[in-house]
Short mmCIF file of C-alpha atoms in Angstrom, two decimals:
data_model
loop_
_atom_site.label_atom_id
_atom_site.label_comp_id
_atom_site.label_asym_id
_atom_site.label_seq_id
_atom_site.Cartn_x
_atom_site.Cartn_y
_atom_site.Cartn_z
CA UNK S 453 -23.63 2.71 6.83
CA UNK S 454 -21.77 -0.34 7.96
CA UNK S 455 -18.79 0.44 9.53
CA UNK S 456 -15.11 -1.43 8.00
CA UNK S 457 -13.65 -3.94 9.78
CA UNK S 458 -10.25 -3.16 10.20
CA UNK S 459 -7.43 -4.46 12.05
CA UNK S 460 -4.45 -3.08 14.21
CA UNK S 461 0.05 -3.39 13.11
CA UNK S 462 2.97 -2.36 14.21
CA UNK S 463 5.54 -0.64 11.41
CA UNK S 464 8.65 0.59 12.15
CA UNK S 465 7.15 1.32 15.27
CA UNK S 466 3.91 3.24 14.75
CA UNK S 467 0.46 1.80 14.49
CA UNK S 468 -1.04 0.76 11.14
CA UNK S 469 -4.73 1.11 10.14
CA UNK S 470 -5.15 -1.81 7.94
CA UNK S 471 -9.04 -1.47 6.44
CA UNK S 472 -10.90 -5.08 5.46
CA UNK S 473 -8.44 -7.20 6.16
CA UNK S 474 -9.85 -10.40 5.68
CA UNK S 475 -10.93 -9.60 1.85
CA UNK S 476 -9.41 -12.06 -0.34
CA UNK S 477 -6.27 -10.63 -3.13
CA UNK S 478 -4.80 -14.04 -3.99
CA UNK S 479 -8.07 -15.90 -4.49
CA UNK S 480 -6.08 -19.98 -5.01
CA UNK S 481 -4.64 -20.35 -2.68
CA UNK S 482 -6.68 -17.96 -0.57
CA UNK S 483 -4.29 -15.11 0.42
CA UNK S 484 -6.01 -11.56 2.32
CA UNK S 485 -5.24 -8.47 1.97
CA UNK S 486 -3.99 -9.56 6.28
CA UNK S 487 -1.79 -12.11 4.93
CA UNK S 488 0.40 -9.79 2.30
CA UNK S 489 0.46 -6.98 4.64
CA UNK S 490 1.99 -9.12 7.35
CA UNK S 491 4.22 -10.62 4.24
CA UNK S 492 5.86 -7.19 3.57
CA UNK S 493 5.86 -6.39 7.49
CA UNK S 494 8.25 -10.00 7.10
CA UNK S 495 10.71 -8.53 4.33
CA UNK S 496 10.32 -5.29 4.13
CA UNK S 497 14.32 -4.26 6.22
CA UNK S 498 15.35 -6.15 3.28
CA UNK S 499 13.20 -4.74 0.25
CA UNK S 500 13.42 -1.05 1.63
CA UNK S 501 17.06 -1.26 1.48
CA UNK S 502 16.74 -1.22 -2.36
CA UNK S 503 13.51 1.43 -2.28
CA UNK S 504 14.35 3.98 0.11
CA UNK S 505 13.91 7.49 -1.06
CA UNK S 506 12.78 6.06 -5.14
CA UNK S 507 10.02 7.68 -5.90
CA UNK S 508 7.58 5.53 -6.21
CA UNK S 509 3.82 4.01 -8.05
CA UNK S 510 1.60 2.34 -6.16
CA UNK S 511 0.09 -0.84 -8.75
CA UNK S 512 -3.32 -1.28 -7.18
CA UNK S 513 -6.13 -4.88 -7.64
CA UNK S 514 -8.55 -3.10 -5.58
CA UNK S 515 -10.76 -6.03 -6.33
CA UNK S 516 -8.01 -8.88 -5.55
CA UNK S 517 -5.31 -10.08 -8.49
CA UNK S 518 -8.28 -10.80 -11.56
CA UNK S 519 -9.52 -7.70 -11.83
CA UNK S 520 -7.75 -4.35 -13.98
CA UNK S 521 -5.37 -2.74 -11.18
CA UNK S 522 -4.97 1.05 -11.11
CA UNK S 523 -1.92 3.24 -10.65
CA UNK S 524 -1.71 5.26 -8.53
CA UNK S 525 0.65 8.35 -8.92
CA UNK S 526 -0.43 10.44 -6.55
CA UNK S 527 -0.59 10.73 -2.91
CA UNK S 528 -4.14 10.92 -0.76
CA UNK S 529 -4.95 13.96 0.65
CA UNK S 530 -4.19 12.48 4.37
CA UNK S 531 -2.01 10.90 5.24
CA UNK S 532 0.60 10.54 8.23
CA UNK S 533 2.72 13.63 8.68
CA UNK S 534 5.84 10.76 9.16
CA UNK S 535 5.35 9.54 5.93
CA UNK S 536 7.78 10.96 3.26
CA UNK S 537 6.75 12.38 0.35
CA UNK S 538 7.46 14.05 -3.41
CA UNK S 539 6.67 15.32 -6.26
CA UNK S 540 7.44 13.33 -9.46
CA UNK S 541 7.98 16.19 -12.78
CA UNK S 542 7.04 14.37 -16.13
CA UNK S 543 8.62 15.69 -19.19
CA UNK S 544 5.15 16.54 -20.51
CA UNK S 545 5.02 19.19 -17.29
CA UNK S 546 2.68 17.57 -15.92
CA UNK S 547 3.60 15.99 -11.57
CA UNK S 548 2.14 13.56 -10.09
#
């Protein structure tokens, strides 16, 4: 099995592993997953002021913006202990 390429970034004083940094997410300008991560690191402080302590979901474009997205509502089984999570209950009784 081939090992996935990765790079390490620093975010909020923590080392974060970014897999597949060369994966192209935005084909026309040629922007990669690493480009997007670096952009988020640049604007993060300003954006997080408005998102802090609010439940969120991720609209993931696993194969780039030209493919169908998936909505990730649940936290993966393995997350760092410092990551703050919560459970959201829907009127149907389901949770995410």
